Coordinates of C-alpha atoms in Angstrom, one line a residue:
X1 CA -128.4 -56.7 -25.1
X2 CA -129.8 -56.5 -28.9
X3 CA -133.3 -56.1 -29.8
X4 CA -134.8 -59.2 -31.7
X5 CA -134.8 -58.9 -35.3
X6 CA -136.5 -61.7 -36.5
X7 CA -139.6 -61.1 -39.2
X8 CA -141.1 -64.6 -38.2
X9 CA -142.9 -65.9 -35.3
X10 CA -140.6 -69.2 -36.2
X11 CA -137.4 -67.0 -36.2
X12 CA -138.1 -65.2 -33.6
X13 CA -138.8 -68.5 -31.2
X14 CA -135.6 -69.8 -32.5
X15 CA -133.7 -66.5 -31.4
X16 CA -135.6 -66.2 -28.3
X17 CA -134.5 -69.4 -27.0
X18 CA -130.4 -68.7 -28.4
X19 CA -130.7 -65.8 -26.2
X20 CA -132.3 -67.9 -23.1
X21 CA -129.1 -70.5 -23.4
X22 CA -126.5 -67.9 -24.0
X23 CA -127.4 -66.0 -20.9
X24 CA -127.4 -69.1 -18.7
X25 CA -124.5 -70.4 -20.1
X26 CA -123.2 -67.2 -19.1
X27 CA -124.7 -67.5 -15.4
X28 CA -122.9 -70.9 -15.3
X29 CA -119.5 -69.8 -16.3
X30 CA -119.5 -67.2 -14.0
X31 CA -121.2 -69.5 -10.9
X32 CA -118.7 -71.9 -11.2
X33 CA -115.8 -69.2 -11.1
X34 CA -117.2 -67.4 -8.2
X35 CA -117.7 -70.5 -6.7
X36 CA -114.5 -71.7 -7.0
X37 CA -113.1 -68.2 -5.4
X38 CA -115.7 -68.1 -2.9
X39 CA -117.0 -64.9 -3.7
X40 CA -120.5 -64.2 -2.8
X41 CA -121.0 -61.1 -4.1
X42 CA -120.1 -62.4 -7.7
X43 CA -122.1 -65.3 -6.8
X44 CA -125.3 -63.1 -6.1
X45 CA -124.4 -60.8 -8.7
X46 CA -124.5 -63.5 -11.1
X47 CA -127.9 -64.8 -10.6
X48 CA -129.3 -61.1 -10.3
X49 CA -128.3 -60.4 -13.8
X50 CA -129.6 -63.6 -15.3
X51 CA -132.9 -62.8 -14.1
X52 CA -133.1 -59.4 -15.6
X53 CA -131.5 -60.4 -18.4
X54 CA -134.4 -63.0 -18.9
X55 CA -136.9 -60.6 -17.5
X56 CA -135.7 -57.8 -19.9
X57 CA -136.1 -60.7 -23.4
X58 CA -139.0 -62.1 -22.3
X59 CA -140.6 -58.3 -22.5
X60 CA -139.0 -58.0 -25.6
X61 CA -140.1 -60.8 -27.2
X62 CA -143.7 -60.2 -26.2
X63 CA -143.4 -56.7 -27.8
X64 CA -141.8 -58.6 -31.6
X65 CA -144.5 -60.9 -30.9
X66 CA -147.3 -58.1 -30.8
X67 CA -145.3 -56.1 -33.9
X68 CA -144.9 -59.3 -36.0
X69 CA -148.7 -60.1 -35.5
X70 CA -149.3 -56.6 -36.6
X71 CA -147.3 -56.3 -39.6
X72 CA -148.4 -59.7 -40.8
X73 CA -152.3 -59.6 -40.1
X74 CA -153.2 -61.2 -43.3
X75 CA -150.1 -63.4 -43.6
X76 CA -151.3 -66.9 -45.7
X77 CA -150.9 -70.1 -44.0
X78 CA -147.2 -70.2 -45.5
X79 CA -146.1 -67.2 -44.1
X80 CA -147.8 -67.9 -40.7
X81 CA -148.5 -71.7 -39.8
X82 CA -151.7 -72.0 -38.1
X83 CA -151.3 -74.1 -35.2
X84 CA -154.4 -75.9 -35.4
X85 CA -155.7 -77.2 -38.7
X86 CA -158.4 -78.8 -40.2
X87 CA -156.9 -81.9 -41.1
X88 CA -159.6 -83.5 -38.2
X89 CA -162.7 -81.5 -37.9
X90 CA -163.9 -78.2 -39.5
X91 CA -164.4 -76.4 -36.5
X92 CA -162.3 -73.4 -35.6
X93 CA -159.8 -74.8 -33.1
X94 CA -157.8 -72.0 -33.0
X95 CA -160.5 -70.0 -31.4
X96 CA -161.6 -72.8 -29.0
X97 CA -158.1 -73.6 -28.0
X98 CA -157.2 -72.0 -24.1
X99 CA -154.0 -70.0 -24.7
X100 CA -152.1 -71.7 -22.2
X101 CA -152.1 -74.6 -24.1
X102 CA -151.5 -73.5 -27.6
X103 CA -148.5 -71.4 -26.1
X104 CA -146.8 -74.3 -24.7
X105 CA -147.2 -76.1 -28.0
X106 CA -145.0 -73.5 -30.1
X107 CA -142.5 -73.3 -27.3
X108 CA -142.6 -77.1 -28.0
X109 CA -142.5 -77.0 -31.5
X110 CA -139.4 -74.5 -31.4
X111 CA -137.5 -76.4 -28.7
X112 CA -135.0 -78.2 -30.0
X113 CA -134.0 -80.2 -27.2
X114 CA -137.6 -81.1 -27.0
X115 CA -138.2 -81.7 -31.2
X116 CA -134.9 -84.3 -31.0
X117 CA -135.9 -86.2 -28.1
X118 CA -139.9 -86.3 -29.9
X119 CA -137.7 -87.6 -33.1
X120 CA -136.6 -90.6 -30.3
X121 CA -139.2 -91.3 -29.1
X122 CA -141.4 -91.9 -32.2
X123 CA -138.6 -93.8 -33.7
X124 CA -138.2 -96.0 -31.0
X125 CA -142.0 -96.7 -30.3
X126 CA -143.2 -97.8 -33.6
X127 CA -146.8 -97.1 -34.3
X128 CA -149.1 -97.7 -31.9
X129 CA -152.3 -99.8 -33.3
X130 CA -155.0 -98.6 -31.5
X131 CA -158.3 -100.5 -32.6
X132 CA -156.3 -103.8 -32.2
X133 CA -154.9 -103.7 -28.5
X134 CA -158.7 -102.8 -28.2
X135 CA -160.4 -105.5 -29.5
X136 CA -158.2 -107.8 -27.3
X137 CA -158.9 -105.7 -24.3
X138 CA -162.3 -104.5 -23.9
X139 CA -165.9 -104.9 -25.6
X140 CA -166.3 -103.1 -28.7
X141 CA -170.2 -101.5 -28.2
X142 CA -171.9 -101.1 -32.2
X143 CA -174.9 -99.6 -32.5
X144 CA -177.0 -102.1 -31.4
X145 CA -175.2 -102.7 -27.7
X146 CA -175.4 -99.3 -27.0
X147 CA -177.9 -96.5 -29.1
X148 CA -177.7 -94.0 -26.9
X149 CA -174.0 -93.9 -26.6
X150 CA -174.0 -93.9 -30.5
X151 CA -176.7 -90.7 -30.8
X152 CA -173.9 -89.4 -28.4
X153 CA -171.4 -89.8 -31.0
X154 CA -173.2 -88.5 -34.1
X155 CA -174.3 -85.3 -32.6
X156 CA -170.2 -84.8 -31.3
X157 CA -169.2 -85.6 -34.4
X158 CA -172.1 -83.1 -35.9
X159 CA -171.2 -80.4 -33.6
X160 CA -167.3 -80.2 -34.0
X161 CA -167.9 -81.1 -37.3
X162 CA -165.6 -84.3 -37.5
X163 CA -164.1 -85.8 -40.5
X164 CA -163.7 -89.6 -38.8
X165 CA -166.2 -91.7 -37.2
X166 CA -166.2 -92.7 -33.5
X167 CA -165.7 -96.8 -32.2
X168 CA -166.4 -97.0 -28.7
X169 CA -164.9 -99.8 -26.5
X170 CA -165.8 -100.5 -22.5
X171 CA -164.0 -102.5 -20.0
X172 CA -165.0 -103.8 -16.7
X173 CA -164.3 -101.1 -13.7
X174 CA -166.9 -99.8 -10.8
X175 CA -164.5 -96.5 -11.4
X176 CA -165.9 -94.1 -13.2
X177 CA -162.9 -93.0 -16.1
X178 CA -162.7 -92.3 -19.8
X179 CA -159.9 -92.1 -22.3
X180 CA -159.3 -91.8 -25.9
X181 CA -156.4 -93.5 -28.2
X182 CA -154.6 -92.4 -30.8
X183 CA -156.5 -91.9 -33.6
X184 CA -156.4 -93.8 -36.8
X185 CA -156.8 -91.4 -40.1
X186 CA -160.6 -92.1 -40.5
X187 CA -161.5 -93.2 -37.2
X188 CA -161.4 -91.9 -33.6
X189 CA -161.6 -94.5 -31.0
X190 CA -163.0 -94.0 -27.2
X191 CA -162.8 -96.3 -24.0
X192 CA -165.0 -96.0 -21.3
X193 CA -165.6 -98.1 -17.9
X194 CA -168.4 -99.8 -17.6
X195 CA -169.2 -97.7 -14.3
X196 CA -169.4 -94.2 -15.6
X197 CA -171.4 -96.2 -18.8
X198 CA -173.7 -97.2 -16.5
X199 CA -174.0 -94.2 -13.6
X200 CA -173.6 -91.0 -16.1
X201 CA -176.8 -89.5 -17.8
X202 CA -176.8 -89.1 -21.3
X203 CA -176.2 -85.2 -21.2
X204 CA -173.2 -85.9 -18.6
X205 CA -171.8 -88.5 -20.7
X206 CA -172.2 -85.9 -24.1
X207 CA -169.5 -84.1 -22.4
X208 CA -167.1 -86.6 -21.0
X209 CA -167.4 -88.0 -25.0
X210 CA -167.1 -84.2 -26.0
X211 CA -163.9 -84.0 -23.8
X212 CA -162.3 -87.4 -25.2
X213 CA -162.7 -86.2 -28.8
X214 CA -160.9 -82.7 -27.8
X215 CA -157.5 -84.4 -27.0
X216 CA -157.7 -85.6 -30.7
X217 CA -158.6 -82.8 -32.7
X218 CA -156.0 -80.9 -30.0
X219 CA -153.4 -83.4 -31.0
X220 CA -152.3 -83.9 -27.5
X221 CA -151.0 -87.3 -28.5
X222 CA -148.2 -85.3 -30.0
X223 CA -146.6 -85.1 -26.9
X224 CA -146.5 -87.6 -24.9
X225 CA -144.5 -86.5 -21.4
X226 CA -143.7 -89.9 -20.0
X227 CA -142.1 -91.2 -23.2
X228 CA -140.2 -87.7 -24.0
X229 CA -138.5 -87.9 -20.4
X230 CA -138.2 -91.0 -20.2
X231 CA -135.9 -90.8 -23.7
X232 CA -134.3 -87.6 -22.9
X233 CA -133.1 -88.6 -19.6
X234 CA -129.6 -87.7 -20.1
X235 CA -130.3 -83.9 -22.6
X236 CA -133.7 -82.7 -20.9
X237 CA -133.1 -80.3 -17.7
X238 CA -135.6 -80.2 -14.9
X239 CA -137.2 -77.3 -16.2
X240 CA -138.2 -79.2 -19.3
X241 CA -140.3 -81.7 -17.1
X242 CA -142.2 -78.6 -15.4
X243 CA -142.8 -77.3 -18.1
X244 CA -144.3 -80.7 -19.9
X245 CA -146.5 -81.0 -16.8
X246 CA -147.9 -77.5 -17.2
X247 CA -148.5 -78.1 -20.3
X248 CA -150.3 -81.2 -19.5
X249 CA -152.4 -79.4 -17.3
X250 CA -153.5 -76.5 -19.7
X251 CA -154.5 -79.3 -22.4
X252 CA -157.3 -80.3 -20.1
X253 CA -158.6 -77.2 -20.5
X254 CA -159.0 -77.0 -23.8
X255 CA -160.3 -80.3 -24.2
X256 CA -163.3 -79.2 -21.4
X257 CA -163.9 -76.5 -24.1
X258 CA -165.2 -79.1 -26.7
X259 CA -166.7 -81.5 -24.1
X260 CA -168.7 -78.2 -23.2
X261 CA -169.5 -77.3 -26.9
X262 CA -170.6 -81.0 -27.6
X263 CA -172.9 -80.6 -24.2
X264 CA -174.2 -77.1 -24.4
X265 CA -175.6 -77.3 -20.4
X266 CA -173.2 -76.2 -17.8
X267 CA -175.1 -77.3 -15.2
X268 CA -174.7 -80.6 -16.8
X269 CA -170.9 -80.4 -16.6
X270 CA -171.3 -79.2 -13.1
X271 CA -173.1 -82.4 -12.1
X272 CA -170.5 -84.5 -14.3
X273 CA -167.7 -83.4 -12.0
X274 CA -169.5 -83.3 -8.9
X275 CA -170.2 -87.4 -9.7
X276 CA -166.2 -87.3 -10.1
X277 CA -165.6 -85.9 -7.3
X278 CA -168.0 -86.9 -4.9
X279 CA -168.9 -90.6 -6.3
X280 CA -172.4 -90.3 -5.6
X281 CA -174.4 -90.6 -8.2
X282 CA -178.0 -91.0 -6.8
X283 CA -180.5 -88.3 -6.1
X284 CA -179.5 -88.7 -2.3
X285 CA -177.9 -85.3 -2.5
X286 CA -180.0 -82.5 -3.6
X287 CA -176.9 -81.2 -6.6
X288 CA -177.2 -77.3 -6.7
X289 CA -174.5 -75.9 -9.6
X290 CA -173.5 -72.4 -7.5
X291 CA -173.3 -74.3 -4.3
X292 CA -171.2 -76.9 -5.8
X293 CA -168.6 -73.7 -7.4
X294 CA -168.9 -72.1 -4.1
X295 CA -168.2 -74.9 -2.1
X296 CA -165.0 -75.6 -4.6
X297 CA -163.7 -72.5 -5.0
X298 CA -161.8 -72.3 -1.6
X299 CA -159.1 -74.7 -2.6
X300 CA -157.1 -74.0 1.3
X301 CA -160.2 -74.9 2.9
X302 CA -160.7 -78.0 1.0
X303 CA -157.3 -79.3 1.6
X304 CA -156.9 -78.3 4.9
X305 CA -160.0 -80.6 6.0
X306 CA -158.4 -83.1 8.2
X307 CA -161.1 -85.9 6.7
X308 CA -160.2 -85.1 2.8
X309 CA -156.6 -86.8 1.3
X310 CA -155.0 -84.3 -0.2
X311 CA -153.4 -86.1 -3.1
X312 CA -157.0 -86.8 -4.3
X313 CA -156.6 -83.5 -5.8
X314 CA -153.1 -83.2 -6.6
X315 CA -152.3 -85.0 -9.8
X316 CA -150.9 -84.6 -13.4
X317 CA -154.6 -83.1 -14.3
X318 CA -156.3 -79.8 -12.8
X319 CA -157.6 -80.0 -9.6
X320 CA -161.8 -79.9 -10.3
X321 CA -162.5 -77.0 -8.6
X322 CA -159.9 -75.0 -11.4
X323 CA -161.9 -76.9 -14.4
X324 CA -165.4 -76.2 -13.0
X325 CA -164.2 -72.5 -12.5
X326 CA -162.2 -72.2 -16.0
X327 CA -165.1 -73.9 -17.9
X328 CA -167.6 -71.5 -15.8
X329 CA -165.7 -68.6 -17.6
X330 CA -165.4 -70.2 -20.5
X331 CA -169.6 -70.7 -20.7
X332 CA -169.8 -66.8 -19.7
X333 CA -167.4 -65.3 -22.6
X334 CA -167.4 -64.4 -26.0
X335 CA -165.4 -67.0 -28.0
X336 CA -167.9 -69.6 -26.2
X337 CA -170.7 -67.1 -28.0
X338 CA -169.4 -67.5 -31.4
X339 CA -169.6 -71.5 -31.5
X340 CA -173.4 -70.9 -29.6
X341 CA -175.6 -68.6 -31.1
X342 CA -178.2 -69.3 -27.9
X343 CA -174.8 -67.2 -25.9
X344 CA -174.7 -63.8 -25.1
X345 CA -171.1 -63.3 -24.0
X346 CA -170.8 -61.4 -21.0
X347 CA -166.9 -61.3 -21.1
X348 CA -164.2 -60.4 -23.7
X349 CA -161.9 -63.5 -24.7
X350 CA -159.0 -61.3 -23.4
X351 CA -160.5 -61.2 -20.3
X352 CA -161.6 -64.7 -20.5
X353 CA -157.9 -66.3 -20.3
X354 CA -156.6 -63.3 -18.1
X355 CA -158.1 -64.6 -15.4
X356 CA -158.0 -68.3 -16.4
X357 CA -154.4 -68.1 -16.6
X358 CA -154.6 -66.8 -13.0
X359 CA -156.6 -69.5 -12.2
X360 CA -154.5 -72.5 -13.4
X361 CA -151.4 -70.1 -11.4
X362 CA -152.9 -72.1 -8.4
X363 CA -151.2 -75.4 -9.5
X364 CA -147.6 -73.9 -10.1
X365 CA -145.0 -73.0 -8.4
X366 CA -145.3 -70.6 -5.1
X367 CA -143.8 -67.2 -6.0
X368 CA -141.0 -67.1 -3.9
X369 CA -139.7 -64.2 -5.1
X370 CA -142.4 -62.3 -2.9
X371 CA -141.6 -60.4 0.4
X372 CA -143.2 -61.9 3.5
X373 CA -142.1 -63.2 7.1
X374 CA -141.4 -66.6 5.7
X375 CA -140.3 -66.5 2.1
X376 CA -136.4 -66.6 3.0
X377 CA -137.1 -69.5 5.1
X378 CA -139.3 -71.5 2.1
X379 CA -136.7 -70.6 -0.6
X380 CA -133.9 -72.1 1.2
X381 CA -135.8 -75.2 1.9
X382 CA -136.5 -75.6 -1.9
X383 CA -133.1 -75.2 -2.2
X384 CA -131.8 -77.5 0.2
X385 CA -134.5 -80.1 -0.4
X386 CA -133.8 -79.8 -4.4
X387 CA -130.3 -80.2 -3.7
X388 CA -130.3 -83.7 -1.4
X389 CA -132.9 -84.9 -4.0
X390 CA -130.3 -84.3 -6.9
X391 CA -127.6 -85.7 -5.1
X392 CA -129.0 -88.5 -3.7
X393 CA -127.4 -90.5 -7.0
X394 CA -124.7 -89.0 -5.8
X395 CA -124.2 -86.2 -8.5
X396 CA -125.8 -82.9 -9.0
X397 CA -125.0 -81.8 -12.9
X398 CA -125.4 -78.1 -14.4
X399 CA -128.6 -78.7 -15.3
X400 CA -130.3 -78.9 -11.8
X401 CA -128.2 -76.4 -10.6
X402 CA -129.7 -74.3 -13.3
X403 CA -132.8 -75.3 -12.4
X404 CA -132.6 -74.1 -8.5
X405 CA -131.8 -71.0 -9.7
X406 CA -134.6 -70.4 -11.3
X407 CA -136.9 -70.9 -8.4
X408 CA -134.7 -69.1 -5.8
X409 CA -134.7 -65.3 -5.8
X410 CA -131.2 -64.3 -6.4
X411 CA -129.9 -63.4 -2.9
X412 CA -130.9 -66.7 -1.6
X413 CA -129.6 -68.8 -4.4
X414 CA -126.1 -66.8 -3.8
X415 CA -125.9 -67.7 0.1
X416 CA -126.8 -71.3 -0.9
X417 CA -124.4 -72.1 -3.2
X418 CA -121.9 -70.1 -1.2
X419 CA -122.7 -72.7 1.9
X420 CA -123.8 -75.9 0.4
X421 CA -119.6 -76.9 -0.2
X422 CA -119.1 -76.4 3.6
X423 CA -122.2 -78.1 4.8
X424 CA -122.1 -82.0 4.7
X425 CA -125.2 -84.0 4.0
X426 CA -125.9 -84.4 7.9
X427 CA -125.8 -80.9 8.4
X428 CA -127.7 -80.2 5.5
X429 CA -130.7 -82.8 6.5
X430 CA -130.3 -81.1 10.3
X431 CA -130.9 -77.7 8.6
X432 CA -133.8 -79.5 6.9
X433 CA -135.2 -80.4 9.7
X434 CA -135.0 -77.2 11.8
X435 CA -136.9 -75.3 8.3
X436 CA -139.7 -77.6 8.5
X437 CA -140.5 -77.5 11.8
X438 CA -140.5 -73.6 11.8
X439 CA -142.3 -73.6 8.8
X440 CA -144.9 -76.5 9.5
X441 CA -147.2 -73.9 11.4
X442 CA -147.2 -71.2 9.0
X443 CA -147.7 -73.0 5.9
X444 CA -151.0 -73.6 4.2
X445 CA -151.3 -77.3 2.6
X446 CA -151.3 -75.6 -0.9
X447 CA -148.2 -74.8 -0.3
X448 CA -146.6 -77.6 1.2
X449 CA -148.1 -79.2 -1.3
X450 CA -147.0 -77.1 -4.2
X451 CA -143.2 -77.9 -2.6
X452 CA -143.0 -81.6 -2.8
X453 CA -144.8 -81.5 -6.2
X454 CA -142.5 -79.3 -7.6
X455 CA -139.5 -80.8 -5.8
X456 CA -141.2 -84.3 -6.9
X457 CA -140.9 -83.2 -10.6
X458 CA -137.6 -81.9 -10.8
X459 CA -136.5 -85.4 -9.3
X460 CA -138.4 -87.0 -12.2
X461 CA -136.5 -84.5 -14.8
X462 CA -134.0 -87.4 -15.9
X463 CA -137.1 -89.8 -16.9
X464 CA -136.8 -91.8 -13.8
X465 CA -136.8 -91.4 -9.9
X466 CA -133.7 -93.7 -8.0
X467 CA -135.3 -95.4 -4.8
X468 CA -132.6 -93.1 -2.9
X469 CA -134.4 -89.9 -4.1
X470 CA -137.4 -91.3 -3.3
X471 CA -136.2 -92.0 0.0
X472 CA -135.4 -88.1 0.2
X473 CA -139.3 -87.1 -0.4
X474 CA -140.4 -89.3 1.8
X475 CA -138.9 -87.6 4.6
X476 CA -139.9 -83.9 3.7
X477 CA -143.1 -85.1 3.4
X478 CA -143.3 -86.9 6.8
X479 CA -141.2 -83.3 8.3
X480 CA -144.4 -81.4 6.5
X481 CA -146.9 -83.5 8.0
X482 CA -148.0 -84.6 4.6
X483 CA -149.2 -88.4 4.1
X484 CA -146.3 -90.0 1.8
X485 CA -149.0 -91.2 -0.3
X486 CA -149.2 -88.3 -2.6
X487 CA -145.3 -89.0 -3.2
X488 CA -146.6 -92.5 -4.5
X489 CA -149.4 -90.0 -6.4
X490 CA -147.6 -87.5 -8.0
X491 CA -144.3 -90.1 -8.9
X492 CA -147.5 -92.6 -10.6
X493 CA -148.5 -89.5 -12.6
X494 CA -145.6 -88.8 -13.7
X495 CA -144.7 -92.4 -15.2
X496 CA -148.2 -93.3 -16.4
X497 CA -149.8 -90.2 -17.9
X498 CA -152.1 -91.4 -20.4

């Protein structure tokens, strides 16, 4: 295997991924004709070596990375893109941006599958006009209607030093939601219901109007994930949609970052999501910010209480307790220092998204690759359950297989597809069964939850869920004790992400 050569971050992404599809086209060839042959050894052997092989590029491509950055320190803007510009505020985005984020947005920008299926979808869509499905929706508030939400807007747009000015709208809803549209060149525009108008303080409501105006200057409208799966249904694999999703996630946390920025009181912030959370919103409750991170920060224990729904928590966004925590960070580190002057940082930025990253970990994928009493047992449950989800249309294509494989440690993957030819689809649901029950006792929520969402995803990888595979995670989630409702939860997210 040849080192990378490229001289460019852009060249190198692009040989990076030729490298990625080579080696599982590679894998496939050589599944199919162990398959056919029945030899597991081959089989196993075949999935082994894919992993290292993508193990062994993905070090090397860190290392280019880290040469290329060094070598070209003082590249201009045309050597080196900046992913963030200035084109919407003057504020240094590329320093307020969490990594996670930005990183899945060049992986974005250099995947072409992704780029041609973008290129669909805007074709197809037309431009959406914002201010006018706006004014035929909701109540535009001027100046006059609302003051306080307009001193609100002038100090955001002072503080991330906008070039547009700010329309706000409000619609009739007790729930307590905001949301920002796509932005016209010279205006941003902002919706909010009238209950979080009405129930949010004016320092709480700086943040959720701080948080709105960070999905624009982000761009997050760039990629809108129902729209690109729905178009690439028949060219994105499943690992595509988990990957969008993720992404989805990390955005939110860049877009706390400015809400945080435009607030400048944590506590503040802390309150704001505690009103999310909790829906109170009275002094009834006597709100204490370390009680409320403490209280959150034991994610088992939270879903584990038999009076709290778990798919409450368990959407297309971060859980709260992971944004309270991230943002907590953020508030504590350097890079939050250099936009506040009244900030000492007490942590590097390194150190800063280390542990962040570690953090958001909670919301992917279990590791199954890890040794413990159970771990054969989960992986071949993924497996099986990914594989009667795929072919509940009645086909299972390359792509999915592909997809298993990457969440299956080798060895297990290799028995499966050895056995799932011999096993018909009774057997397979009996086998189901039997892994469930054993497994019900052991496993935490999290991670029966973590299953179905992921399982839930790649079901949604062709831009649309059959009622028959819906049928399918209906009954792992009833074998896993696990109210079907957060099927209904996650499969809503995944069609109607705003």
């Amino acid at each position: 295997m040849s080192t990378y050569t490229s001289q460019t971050l852009s060249d190198l992404e692009k040989e990076h991924q030729a490298a990625i599809n080579s080696a599982q086209e590679k894998m496939l060839a050589e599944l199919n004709d162990a398959q056919a042959s029945g030899n597991l050894e081959k089989i196993q052997e075949a999935s082994v070596v894919f992993q290292n092989i993508t193990t062994e590029l993905a070090k090397q491509y860190t290392n280019k990375i880290e040469e290329i950055n060094a070598l070209n320190h003082k590249a201009t803007v045309a050597d080196e893109p900046q992913i963030y510009t200035t084109k919407r505020a003057d504020v240094d985005l590329n320093l307020l941006v969490y990594d996670g984020d930005r990183d899945y947005v060049i992986a974005f920008q250099q995947d072409e599958l992704i780029q041609s299926t973008l290129e669909k979808v805007n074709k197809n869509s037309g431009k959406f006009k914002s201010r006018k499905h706006l004014l035929k929706s909701s109540l535009r508030l001027t100046k006059t209607l609302a003051p306080m939400l307009h001193e609100i807007g002038e100090h955001c747009k002072n503080t991330l030093k906008l070039k547009a000015d700010i329309e706000f709208f409000v619609y009739q809803s007790d729930m307590f939601n905001a949301s920002c549209y796509p932005p016209d060149e010279n205006k941003l525009y902002i919706i909010l219901s009238s209950g979080i108008l009405e129930r949010f303080s004016k320092e709480e409501l700086t943040f959720v109007v701080g948080h709105e105006i960070g999905h624009v200057l982000f761009e997050h409208f760039d990629y809108p994930v129902r729209q690109i799966l729905d178009a690439g249904e028949n060219e994105l694999a499943p690992i595509h949609a988990m990957k969008l999703y993720a992404w989805n996630r990390n955005a939110e946390i860049s877009a706390d970052r400015a809400g945080l920025l435009c607030c400048q009181n944590f506590e503040a912030v802390g309150r704001t999501f505690f009103k999310l959370s909790s829906g109170v919103t009275t002094d009834s409750l006597d709100f204490q910010l370390n009680s409320y991170i403490e209280q959150f920060v034991d994610l088992e224990e939270v879903l584990n209480d038999a009076n709290h729904d778990p798919s409450d928590w368990y959407s297309s966004h971060p859980f709260s307790p992971l944004r309270i925590k991230a943002l907590e960070l953020f508030n504590k580190s350097e890079t939050y220092a250099a936009f506040n002057d009244t900030i000492t940082g007490e942590i590097t930025e390194e150190a800063m998204e280390v542990e962040i990253k570690r953090i958001m970990s909670l919301m992917e994928p279990e590791n199954l690759e890890e040794e413990g009493e159970h771990s054969e047992k989960i992986q071949r449950l993924m497996f099986l359950g990914g594989y009667l989800i795929s072919n509940a249309d009645g086909v299972v294509d390359d792509s999915e297989i592909q997809a298993l494989s990457s969440i299956v440690a080798p060895k297990i993957f290799a028995n499966c597809m050895m056995t799932i030819k011999g096993l018909t689809e009774d057997e397979m649901i009996s086998e189901v069964q039997e892994l469930t029950h054993d497994l019900h006792i052991v496993l935490s929520v999290m991670q029966k939850l973590n299953i179905l969402r992921d399982l839930s995803i790649i079901s949604y990888a062709d831009g649309h869920i059959d009622d028959s595979e819906v049928n399918v995670l209906y009954n792992l989630a009833r074998l896993l004790y696990i109210n079907t409702d957060f099927i209904d939860r996650v499969i809503s997210d995944a069609q109607g992400i705003e």
